[in-house]
């Protein structure tokens, strides 16, 4: 039977109450934003919109050219999961478009609602806060729009405007504040980072009988690895996979306690913080005098890395080409050149499928390398239906700063298409190079009861499977 996802009946307002908690003043202060909503917020928001329209021609084009054709309407996982029309990409974008029309187009000013225009009121701001934080900035809709309109860019603009008037979410602002304080999203202090690396070294010794290192702050190493910090605490099999890979290839590497985070929640908030968080990676590379920076298994980190590093904080020409480079590109290059001995049968207990993280695939154009690593390390690999992978991949349901428990209904609704695609192919392991997908998808599999032989489907990284198959 062909794979098919049902289009839900329209349920206006069903997701209207599912809101992220508001940011705390101390976090807003730490990340250079107003501690609370400013008094003259309407005027300042409209001024900010004007500034963005002048800076980013694409934004005005997207707001002007939408034909309201509806081709994107059923392409968003959050609409498919909730049925709320404000989660249709076109309708989500209209939340900003109506304000743009009211203040910046003569027809909107003259004819108001009849021309799809509305002033920025308390109610409109509430809609923005709700629905622009039910968009994971995944860009799936843009792959289906005949005009190439990127609703994620519209969400990014709306969040930038809200941040400028002191409106943001607790989760996103807390994470950015932790990066400035500790160097990573989880708030792990340097000593704890080092301790955990030593702990994993001991585990590796017990498993392999070899001294495989997880070096920290080693000046002059060839490679600086910037992983998502979750790899050193939650997804430790991924971290172990990296360590085994570098060890087997004989390449010196290090992590940095100044910047042990590839993730960049500035991407989900505003450009100033995006730039400042991103800069830390190059600063760490200069401090440690490395030749290469390798981005670990993190989706939005790679999007921020590949799309913004050179333009915001470059040039990167103090590093060896190619740059920036993702760990899957790095590892695949070594694998195809025969740098490793592999025992694929080590993964024979798994039927593996691959979930393309939106930011790795659609925004980062990394489609083949992770698959090539999986095919080289697993005998049993199966692809999910074509409409759910590669450029058409569905978001896990928690990207874009949505991985927070108070909007669990939104997250589970958004994860449903991926859950059904995994169920359809019957895999018992989902490999994905993204820390957010690795945190979200186990919950999704449990919630939607995606099971094989009574066991909930497992989720892990690409390097977890390489680590199992490497002969050391
Ligand atoms: S960017 Fe993704 S989450 Fe946002 S509207 Fe488009 S499909 Fe939905
Ligand atoms: S597919 Fe493009 S043009 Fe059509 S409604 Fe969606 S954003 Fe507008």
CSV table of C-alpha atoms and ligand atoms in Angstrom, one decimal:
chain,number,residue,atom,x,y,z
A,1,UNK,CA,0.0,0.0,0.0
A,2,UNK,CA,1.4,3.4,-1.0
A,3,UNK,CA,2.3,5.8,1.9
A,4,UNK,CA,-0.3,8.5,2.4
A,5,UNK,CA,-0.8,11.1,5.1
A,6,UNK,CA,-4.4,12.2,5.8
A,7,UNK,CA,-5.1,15.9,5.5
A,8,UNK,CA,-6.9,16.9,8.8
A,9,UNK,CA,-10.2,18.7,8.9
A,10,UNK,CA,-9.9,22.4,9.6
A,11,UNK,CA,-10.0,23.2,13.3
A,12,UNK,CA,-9.6,27.0,13.6
A,13,UNK,CA,-7.9,28.1,16.9
A,14,UNK,CA,-7.2,24.6,18.2
A,15,UNK,CA,-3.5,25.4,18.7
A,16,UNK,CA,-4.1,29.0,19.9
A,17,UNK,CA,-3.5,28.2,23.6
A,18,UNK,CA,-0.3,26.3,23.1
A,19,UNK,CA,2.2,28.9,23.8
A,20,UNK,CA,5.8,28.9,24.9
A,21,UNK,CA,6.6,30.4,28.3
A,22,UNK,CA,7.8,34.0,28.1
A,23,UNK,CA,11.5,35.0,28.6
A,24,UNK,CA,12.8,35.9,32.0
A,25,UNK,CA,14.2,39.5,32.4
A,26,UNK,CA,17.6,38.3,33.5
A,27,UNK,CA,18.1,36.2,30.3
A,28,UNK,CA,16.8,39.1,28.1
A,29,UNK,CA,19.3,41.4,29.8
A,30,UNK,CA,22.2,38.9,29.3
A,31,UNK,CA,21.5,38.7,25.5
A,32,UNK,CA,21.1,42.5,24.9
A,33,UNK,CA,17.3,42.6,24.6
A,34,UNK,CA,14.7,44.7,26.4
A,35,UNK,CA,13.9,43.0,29.7
A,36,UNK,CA,10.2,43.3,29.1
A,37,UNK,CA,7.8,44.5,26.4
A,38,UNK,CA,8.7,48.2,25.7
A,39,UNK,CA,6.1,50.9,26.2
A,40,UNK,CA,5.8,52.1,22.7
A,41,UNK,CA,6.0,48.6,21.3
A,42,UNK,CA,3.7,49.1,18.3
A,43,UNK,CA,5.7,52.0,16.9
A,44,UNK,CA,9.0,50.2,17.5
A,45,UNK,CA,7.8,47.0,15.9
A,46,UNK,CA,6.7,48.8,12.8
A,47,UNK,CA,10.0,50.7,12.6
A,48,UNK,CA,11.8,47.3,12.9
A,49,UNK,CA,9.7,45.9,10.1
A,50,UNK,CA,10.7,48.8,8.0
A,51,UNK,CA,14.3,48.3,8.8
A,52,UNK,CA,14.1,44.7,7.8
A,53,UNK,CA,12.3,45.5,4.6
A,54,UNK,CA,15.1,47.9,3.6
A,55,UNK,CA,17.9,45.4,4.6
A,56,UNK,CA,16.4,42.3,3.1
A,57,UNK,CA,14.9,42.6,-0.3
A,58,UNK,CA,13.8,39.0,-0.1
A,59,UNK,CA,11.4,39.7,2.8
A,60,UNK,CA,9.5,42.4,0.8
A,61,UNK,CA,9.4,40.2,-2.2
A,62,UNK,CA,8.0,37.3,-0.2
A,63,UNK,CA,5.4,39.5,1.4
A,64,UNK,CA,4.4,41.0,-2.0
A,65,UNK,CA,4.3,38.1,-4.4
A,66,UNK,CA,2.3,35.4,-2.7
A,67,UNK,CA,-0.6,34.4,-4.9
A,68,UNK,CA,-2.5,32.7,-2.1
A,69,UNK,CA,-2.6,29.7,-4.3
A,70,UNK,CA,-2.5,27.3,-1.4
A,71,UNK,CA,0.1,24.9,-2.8
A,72,UNK,CA,1.9,25.1,0.5
A,73,UNK,CA,-1.2,24.7,2.7
A,74,UNK,CA,-0.9,21.0,3.5
A,75,UNK,CA,2.9,20.8,3.5
A,76,UNK,CA,3.6,21.9,7.0
A,77,UNK,CA,3.8,19.2,9.7
A,78,UNK,CA,2.3,21.5,12.2
A,79,UNK,CA,-0.8,22.0,10.1
A,80,UNK,CA,-1.0,18.2,9.3
A,81,UNK,CA,-0.7,17.5,13.0
A,82,UNK,CA,-3.1,20.1,14.4
A,83,UNK,CA,-5.5,21.1,11.7
A,84,UNK,CA,-5.2,24.7,12.8
A,85,UNK,CA,-5.3,26.9,9.7
A,86,UNK,CA,-2.9,29.4,11.2
A,87,UNK,CA,-0.3,26.6,10.9
A,88,UNK,CA,-0.7,26.5,7.2
A,89,UNK,CA,2.4,28.2,5.9
A,90,UNK,CA,0.4,30.7,3.8
A,91,UNK,CA,-1.8,31.6,6.7
A,92,UNK,CA,1.2,31.8,9.1
A,93,UNK,CA,2.9,34.3,6.7
A,94,UNK,CA,-0.3,36.2,6.4
A,95,UNK,CA,0.0,37.1,10.1
A,96,UNK,CA,2.9,39.3,9.2
A,97,UNK,CA,1.7,40.1,5.7
A,98,UNK,CA,-1.4,41.8,6.9
A,99,UNK,CA,0.6,44.1,9.1
A,100,UNK,CA,3.0,44.9,6.3
A,101,UNK,CA,0.0,45.7,4.0
A,102,UNK,CA,-1.5,48.0,6.6
A,103,UNK,CA,1.6,50.1,7.2
A,104,UNK,CA,3.5,49.8,4.0
A,105,UNK,CA,1.0,49.6,1.1
A,106,UNK,CA,-1.4,52.3,-0.1
A,107,UNK,CA,-4.1,49.7,-0.8
A,108,UNK,CA,-3.8,48.2,2.7
A,109,UNK,CA,-3.9,51.6,4.3
A,110,UNK,CA,-7.0,52.6,2.3
A,111,UNK,CA,-9.1,49.4,2.4
A,112,UNK,CA,-7.9,47.8,5.6
A,113,UNK,CA,-9.3,44.3,6.2
A,114,UNK,CA,-10.9,44.2,2.7
A,115,UNK,CA,-7.4,44.3,1.3
A,116,UNK,CA,-6.0,41.7,3.8
A,117,UNK,CA,-4.5,44.5,6.0
A,118,UNK,CA,-4.6,45.0,9.7
A,119,UNK,CA,-2.9,47.2,12.3
A,120,UNK,CA,-0.6,45.7,14.8
A,121,UNK,CA,-2.8,45.2,17.8
A,122,UNK,CA,-2.5,43.3,21.1
A,123,UNK,CA,-4.5,40.4,19.5
A,124,UNK,CA,-2.2,40.3,16.4
A,125,UNK,CA,0.9,40.3,18.6
A,126,UNK,CA,-0.6,37.4,20.5
A,127,UNK,CA,-1.1,35.5,17.3
A,128,UNK,CA,2.5,36.2,16.2
A,129,UNK,CA,3.9,35.0,19.5
A,130,UNK,CA,1.8,31.8,19.3
A,131,UNK,CA,2.1,30.8,15.7
A,132,UNK,CA,5.6,32.1,14.8
A,133,UNK,CA,6.7,29.9,17.7
A,134,UNK,CA,4.8,26.9,16.2
A,135,UNK,CA,7.0,27.2,13.1
A,136,UNK,CA,10.3,25.3,13.3
A,137,UNK,CA,11.8,27.4,10.4
A,138,UNK,CA,12.2,24.1,8.6
A,139,UNK,CA,11.5,25.5,5.1
A,140,UNK,CA,9.5,22.5,3.9
A,141,UNK,CA,6.8,24.7,2.5
A,142,UNK,CA,9.3,26.6,0.4
A,143,UNK,CA,10.1,23.4,-1.5
A,144,UNK,CA,6.5,23.3,-2.8
A,145,UNK,CA,5.9,27.0,-3.4
A,146,UNK,CA,5.9,27.8,-7.2
A,147,UNK,CA,7.3,31.2,-6.3
A,148,UNK,CA,10.0,29.9,-4.0
A,149,UNK,CA,8.6,31.9,-1.0
A,150,UNK,CA,10.4,30.9,2.1
A,151,UNK,CA,8.0,31.1,5.1
A,152,UNK,CA,10.9,30.4,7.4
A,153,UNK,CA,12.4,33.8,6.5
A,154,UNK,CA,9.1,35.4,7.4
A,155,UNK,CA,9.1,33.6,10.8
A,156,UNK,CA,12.7,34.7,11.3
A,157,UNK,CA,11.7,38.3,10.6
A,158,UNK,CA,8.7,38.2,12.9
A,159,UNK,CA,10.8,36.8,15.7
A,160,UNK,CA,13.4,39.5,15.1
A,161,UNK,CA,10.7,42.1,15.4
A,162,UNK,CA,9.3,40.6,18.6
A,163,UNK,CA,12.7,40.3,20.2
A,164,UNK,CA,13.4,44.0,19.5
A,165,UNK,CA,10.4,45.0,21.5
A,166,UNK,CA,11.1,42.6,24.4
A,167,UNK,CA,9.0,39.6,23.4
A,168,UNK,CA,10.7,36.2,23.2
A,169,UNK,CA,10.5,32.8,24.7
A,170,UNK,CA,12.0,31.5,27.9
A,171,UNK,CA,13.6,28.5,26.2
A,172,UNK,CA,15.4,30.2,23.4
A,173,UNK,CA,16.6,33.1,25.4
A,174,UNK,CA,17.8,30.9,28.3
A,175,UNK,CA,19.8,28.8,25.9
A,176,UNK,CA,21.5,31.8,24.3
A,177,UNK,CA,22.3,33.3,27.7
A,178,UNK,CA,23.9,29.9,28.8
A,179,UNK,CA,26.2,30.0,25.8
A,180,UNK,CA,27.6,33.4,26.9
A,181,UNK,CA,28.0,32.2,30.4
A,182,UNK,CA,29.4,28.7,29.9
A,183,UNK,CA,30.2,28.2,26.2
A,184,UNK,CA,27.3,25.8,25.5
A,185,UNK,CA,23.6,25.4,25.3
A,186,UNK,CA,23.3,23.1,28.3
A,187,UNK,CA,25.2,25.4,30.7
A,188,UNK,CA,27.9,22.8,31.4
A,189,UNK,CA,30.9,24.4,33.1
A,190,UNK,CA,34.4,23.6,31.8
A,191,UNK,CA,35.4,21.2,34.6
A,192,UNK,CA,32.3,19.1,34.1
A,193,UNK,CA,33.0,19.0,30.3
A,194,UNK,CA,36.5,17.7,31.0
A,195,UNK,CA,35.3,15.2,33.6
A,196,UNK,CA,32.8,13.8,31.1
A,197,UNK,CA,35.4,13.5,28.4
A,198,UNK,CA,37.6,11.5,30.9
A,199,UNK,CA,34.6,9.4,31.8
A,200,UNK,CA,34.0,8.5,28.2
A,201,UNK,CA,37.7,7.7,27.8
A,202,UNK,CA,37.4,5.2,30.6
A,203,UNK,CA,34.4,3.7,29.0
A,204,UNK,CA,36.2,3.4,25.7
A,205,UNK,CA,39.1,1.7,27.5
A,206,UNK,CA,36.8,-0.9,29.1
A,207,UNK,CA,35.1,-1.5,25.7
A,208,UNK,CA,38.2,-1.7,23.4
A,209,UNK,CA,41.3,-2.1,25.7
A,210,UNK,CA,42.7,0.9,23.9
A,211,UNK,CA,43.5,4.4,25.1
A,212,UNK,CA,41.2,6.4,22.9
A,213,UNK,CA,41.2,10.1,23.8
A,214,UNK,CA,38.6,12.9,23.9
A,215,UNK,CA,41.1,15.8,24.1
A,216,UNK,CA,40.0,19.2,25.5
A,217,UNK,CA,41.6,22.6,24.9
A,218,UNK,CA,44.7,21.1,23.1
A,219,UNK,CA,46.5,23.9,21.3
A,220,UNK,CA,47.9,23.0,17.9
A,221,UNK,CA,45.5,20.0,17.3
A,222,UNK,CA,44.7,19.6,13.7
A,223,UNK,CA,40.9,19.7,14.1
A,224,UNK,CA,38.6,21.6,16.4
A,225,UNK,CA,35.4,19.6,16.8
A,226,UNK,CA,32.4,21.8,17.7
A,227,UNK,CA,29.7,19.2,18.6
A,228,UNK,CA,26.2,20.0,20.0
A,229,UNK,CA,27.0,19.9,23.7
A,230,UNK,CA,24.2,17.3,24.1
A,231,UNK,CA,26.6,14.8,22.4
A,232,UNK,CA,28.9,14.8,25.5
A,233,UNK,CA,26.0,14.2,28.0
A,234,UNK,CA,22.9,12.8,26.4
A,235,UNK,CA,24.0,11.3,23.0
A,236,UNK,CA,27.3,9.9,24.3
A,237,UNK,CA,27.3,7.1,21.7
A,238,UNK,CA,27.7,9.8,19.1
A,239,UNK,CA,30.6,11.4,21.0
A,240,UNK,CA,32.2,7.9,21.3
A,241,UNK,CA,31.7,7.5,17.5
A,242,UNK,CA,33.6,10.7,16.8
A,243,UNK,CA,36.4,9.7,19.2
A,244,UNK,CA,36.8,6.3,17.6
A,245,UNK,CA,36.8,7.8,14.1
A,246,UNK,CA,39.5,10.4,14.9
A,247,UNK,CA,41.5,7.6,16.7
A,248,UNK,CA,41.2,5.2,13.8
A,249,UNK,CA,42.2,7.9,11.2
A,250,UNK,CA,45.2,9.0,13.3
A,251,UNK,CA,44.0,12.6,13.3
A,252,UNK,CA,44.7,14.9,16.3
A,253,UNK,CA,41.6,16.8,17.5
A,254,UNK,CA,40.2,18.7,20.4
A,255,UNK,CA,37.1,20.3,21.8
A,256,UNK,CA,37.2,23.7,23.4
A,257,UNK,CA,35.8,24.7,26.7
A,258,UNK,CA,35.4,28.3,25.4
A,259,UNK,CA,33.1,27.1,22.7
A,260,UNK,CA,31.9,23.5,23.1
A,261,UNK,CA,28.7,24.1,21.2
A,262,UNK,CA,27.9,24.1,17.5
A,263,UNK,CA,24.2,24.9,18.1
A,264,UNK,CA,23.2,28.5,17.6
A,265,UNK,CA,19.8,29.5,19.0
A,266,UNK,CA,20.5,33.0,17.8
A,267,UNK,CA,19.1,31.6,14.5
A,268,UNK,CA,15.8,31.3,16.3
A,269,UNK,CA,15.8,34.7,17.9
A,270,UNK,CA,17.6,37.6,16.1
A,271,UNK,CA,20.6,38.4,13.9
A,272,UNK,CA,22.7,40.0,16.6
A,273,UNK,CA,22.8,36.9,18.8
A,274,UNK,CA,23.2,34.7,15.8
A,275,UNK,CA,26.3,36.5,14.8
A,276,UNK,CA,27.7,36.7,18.3
A,277,UNK,CA,27.2,33.0,19.0
A,278,UNK,CA,28.6,32.1,15.7
A,279,UNK,CA,31.7,34.2,16.2
A,280,UNK,CA,32.7,32.1,19.3
A,281,UNK,CA,33.5,29.1,17.0
A,282,UNK,CA,36.1,31.1,15.0
A,283,UNK,CA,37.5,32.7,18.2
A,284,UNK,CA,38.0,29.2,19.6
A,285,UNK,CA,39.7,28.0,16.4
A,286,UNK,CA,42.1,31.0,16.6
A,287,UNK,CA,42.8,30.5,20.3
A,288,UNK,CA,43.7,26.8,19.8
A,289,UNK,CA,45.5,27.4,16.5
A,290,UNK,CA,43.8,24.5,14.7
A,291,UNK,CA,43.8,23.9,11.0
A,292,UNK,CA,40.2,22.8,10.6
A,293,UNK,CA,36.9,23.3,12.3
A,294,UNK,CA,34.5,20.3,12.0
A,295,UNK,CA,30.9,20.9,12.8
A,296,UNK,CA,29.3,17.9,14.7
A,297,UNK,CA,25.9,16.2,14.3
A,298,UNK,CA,23.6,19.2,14.8
A,299,UNK,CA,21.1,20.4,12.2
A,300,UNK,CA,20.7,24.1,12.9
A,301,UNK,CA,24.3,24.4,13.8
A,302,UNK,CA,25.2,23.4,10.3
A,303,UNK,CA,22.7,25.8,8.8
A,304,UNK,CA,24.2,28.6,10.8
A,305,UNK,CA,27.7,27.4,10.1
A,306,UNK,CA,27.3,27.1,6.3
A,307,UNK,CA,25.0,30.0,5.6
A,308,UNK,CA,26.3,32.6,8.0
A,309,UNK,CA,29.9,32.0,9.3
A,310,UNK,CA,31.8,33.5,6.3
A,311,UNK,CA,29.4,36.4,5.8
A,312,UNK,CA,28.9,37.3,9.4
A,313,UNK,CA,32.3,36.6,10.9
A,314,UNK,CA,34.6,35.6,8.1
A,315,UNK,CA,36.8,35.4,6.3
A,316,UNK,CA,37.6,31.9,7.4
A,317,UNK,CA,40.8,31.8,5.3
A,318,UNK,CA,43.0,31.1,8.3
A,319,UNK,CA,41.6,27.5,8.1
A,320,UNK,CA,42.5,24.8,5.6
A,321,UNK,CA,39.9,24.4,2.7
A,322,UNK,CA,37.3,23.1,2.5
A,323,UNK,CA,35.5,25.2,5.1
A,324,UNK,CA,33.1,25.0,6.8
A,325,UNK,CA,33.1,21.2,7.0
A,326,UNK,CA,30.5,18.9,8.6
A,327,UNK,CA,31.5,15.8,10.4
A,328,UNK,CA,29.6,13.6,7.9
A,329,UNK,CA,31.6,15.1,5.0
A,330,UNK,CA,34.8,14.7,6.9
A,331,UNK,CA,34.2,11.1,7.9
A,332,UNK,CA,32.8,10.1,4.4
A,333,UNK,CA,35.9,11.5,2.7
A,334,UNK,CA,38.1,9.3,5.0
A,335,UNK,CA,35.8,6.3,4.5
A,336,UNK,CA,35.8,6.4,0.7
A,337,UNK,CA,39.6,6.7,0.7
A,338,UNK,CA,39.8,3.5,2.7
A,339,UNK,CA,41.0,5.0,6.0
A,340,UNK,CA,38.9,2.6,8.1
A,341,UNK,CA,38.3,-1.2,8.5
A,342,UNK,CA,34.6,-1.8,8.9
A,343,UNK,CA,32.6,-4.8,10.2
A,344,UNK,CA,29.1,-4.1,9.0
A,345,UNK,CA,27.7,-7.1,10.7
A,346,UNK,CA,28.1,-5.2,14.1
A,347,UNK,CA,24.9,-3.4,13.1
A,348,UNK,CA,23.0,-6.5,11.9
A,349,UNK,CA,20.6,-6.3,14.8
A,350,UNK,CA,19.3,-3.0,13.4
A,351,UNK,CA,17.1,-2.2,10.4
A,352,UNK,CA,18.2,1.4,9.9
A,353,UNK,CA,16.4,4.2,8.3
A,354,UNK,CA,17.6,7.8,7.9
A,355,UNK,CA,15.8,11.0,9.0
A,356,UNK,CA,17.1,14.0,7.2
A,357,UNK,CA,17.2,16.9,9.7
A,358,UNK,CA,15.6,19.9,7.9
A,359,UNK,CA,18.7,22.1,8.5
A,360,UNK,CA,21.2,19.4,7.4
A,361,UNK,CA,19.2,18.5,4.2
A,362,UNK,CA,17.1,21.4,3.0
A,363,UNK,CA,19.2,24.3,4.4
A,364,UNK,CA,22.6,22.6,4.4
A,365,UNK,CA,22.5,20.5,1.2
A,366,UNK,CA,24.0,17.5,3.0
A,367,UNK,CA,22.0,14.6,1.4
A,368,UNK,CA,24.4,11.9,0.3
A,369,UNK,CA,27.2,11.8,2.9
A,370,UNK,CA,25.2,10.6,5.9
A,371,UNK,CA,23.6,8.0,3.7
A,372,UNK,CA,26.9,6.9,2.3
A,373,UNK,CA,28.3,6.4,5.8
A,374,UNK,CA,25.2,4.4,6.8
A,375,UNK,CA,25.4,2.2,3.7
A,376,UNK,CA,29.1,1.6,4.4
A,377,UNK,CA,28.5,0.6,8.0
A,378,UNK,CA,25.1,-1.2,8.0
A,379,UNK,CA,24.0,-4.2,6.0
A,380,UNK,CA,20.3,-3.4,6.6
A,381,UNK,CA,19.3,0.1,5.5
A,382,UNK,CA,16.0,1.2,4.2
A,383,UNK,CA,14.8,4.6,2.9
A,384,UNK,CA,11.5,6.1,4.0
A,385,UNK,CA,8.9,7.2,1.3
A,386,UNK,CA,10.3,9.7,-1.2
A,387,UNK,CA,7.9,12.5,-0.2
A,388,UNK,CA,9.2,12.4,3.4
A,389,UNK,CA,13.0,12.5,2.8
A,390,UNK,CA,15.8,14.6,1.3
A,391,UNK,CA,14.6,18.1,0.3
A,392,UNK,CA,11.0,17.1,1.2
A,393,UNK,CA,11.9,15.8,4.7
A,394,UNK,CA,9.5,16.5,7.5
A,395,UNK,CA,10.7,18.4,10.6
A,396,UNK,CA,11.0,16.2,13.7
A,397,UNK,CA,8.5,18.6,15.3
A,398,UNK,CA,10.9,20.4,17.7
A,399,UNK,CA,13.4,22.4,15.5
A,400,UNK,CA,13.4,26.2,15.5
A,401,UNK,CA,13.5,26.5,19.3
A,402,UNK,CA,10.4,24.4,19.9
A,403,UNK,CA,12.0,21.7,22.0
A,404,UNK,CA,10.3,22.8,25.2
A,405,UNK,CA,7.9,20.8,27.2
A,406,UNK,CA,5.1,23.4,27.6
A,407,UNK,CA,4.2,23.0,24.0
A,408,UNK,CA,4.4,19.2,24.0
A,409,UNK,CA,1.0,19.0,22.1
A,410,UNK,CA,2.5,21.0,19.3
A,411,UNK,CA,5.7,18.9,19.3
A,412,UNK,CA,3.9,15.6,19.1
A,413,UNK,CA,1.5,16.9,16.4
A,414,UNK,CA,4.4,18.1,14.4
A,415,UNK,CA,6.3,14.8,14.8
A,416,UNK,CA,3.4,12.7,13.5
A,417,UNK,CA,4.3,12.7,9.7
A,418,UNK,CA,7.8,11.4,10.6
A,419,UNK,CA,6.4,8.8,13.0
A,420,UNK,CA,4.1,7.5,10.3
A,421,UNK,CA,6.9,7.3,7.7
A,422,UNK,CA,9.1,5.3,10.1
A,423,UNK,CA,6.2,3.0,10.9
A,424,UNK,CA,5.6,2.5,7.2
A,425,UNK,CA,9.1,1.1,6.5
A,426,UNK,CA,9.3,-1.0,9.7
A,427,UNK,CA,12.8,0.2,10.7
A,428,UNK,CA,13.8,-0.4,14.3
A,429,UNK,CA,16.5,2.3,14.4
A,430,UNK,CA,16.3,5.9,13.1
A,431,UNK,CA,19.7,7.5,12.4
A,432,UNK,CA,19.9,11.2,12.3
A,433,UNK,CA,22.7,13.7,12.6
A,434,UNK,CA,21.0,16.3,14.8
A,435,UNK,CA,20.9,16.7,18.6
A,436,UNK,CA,17.4,18.2,18.5
A,437,UNK,CA,16.0,15.4,16.4
A,438,UNK,CA,17.7,12.9,18.8
A,439,UNK,CA,15.9,14.5,21.8
A,440,UNK,CA,12.6,14.9,20.1
A,441,UNK,CA,12.1,11.7,18.0
A,442,UNK,CA,12.3,9.2,20.9
A,443,UNK,CA,9.3,11.1,22.5
A,444,UNK,CA,7.5,11.1,19.1
A,445,UNK,CA,8.1,7.3,18.6
A,446,UNK,CA,6.7,6.7,22.1
A,447,UNK,CA,3.8,9.0,21.7
A,448,UNK,CA,2.6,7.6,18.4
A,449,UNK,CA,3.5,4.0,19.5
A,450,UNK,CA,5.9,3.3,16.6
A,451,UNK,CA,7.1,-0.1,17.7
A,452,UNK,CA,8.8,-3.2,16.2
A,453,UNK,CA,8.3,-6.5,18.1
A,454,UNK,CA,6.9,-4.6,21.0
A,455,UNK,CA,9.9,-2.3,21.4
A,456,UNK,CA,9.7,1.4,20.7
A,457,UNK,CA,11.9,2.3,17.7
A,458,UNK,CA,15.3,3.6,18.7
A,459,UNK,CA,16.9,6.9,17.6
A,460,UNK,CA,20.6,7.7,17.4
A,461,UNK,CA,23.3,9.3,15.5
A,462,UNK,CA,25.1,8.4,12.3
A,463,UNK,CA,28.5,8.2,14.1
A,464,UNK,CA,26.9,5.9,16.7
A,465,UNK,CA,26.7,3.3,14.0
A,466,UNK,CA,30.1,4.0,12.6
A,467,UNK,CA,31.5,3.6,16.1
A,468,UNK,CA,29.9,0.1,16.4
A,469,UNK,CA,31.2,-1.0,13.1
A,470,UNK,CA,34.8,0.3,13.2
A,471,UNK,CA,37.5,-2.3,13.7
A,472,UNK,CA,40.1,-0.6,15.9
B,1,LIG,S1,8.9,26.7,7.6
B,1,LIG,FE1,8.3,24.6,8.2
B,1,LIG,S2,7.3,24.8,10.2
B,1,LIG,FE2,7.4,26.9,9.2
B,1,LIG,S3,5.5,27.1,8.0
B,1,LIG,FE3,7.0,26.2,6.6
B,1,LIG,S4,6.7,24.0,6.7
B,1,LIG,FE4,5.7,24.9,8.5
B,2,LIG,S1,2.6,28.1,-2.3
B,2,LIG,FE1,3.7,30.1,-2.3
B,2,LIG,S2,2.4,31.5,-3.5
B,2,LIG,FE2,1.1,29.7,-3.0
B,2,LIG,S3,0.1,30.3,-1.1
B,2,LIG,FE3,2.0,29.2,-0.5
B,2,LIG,S4,3.5,30.8,-0.2
B,2,LIG,FE4,1.8,31.7,-1.4
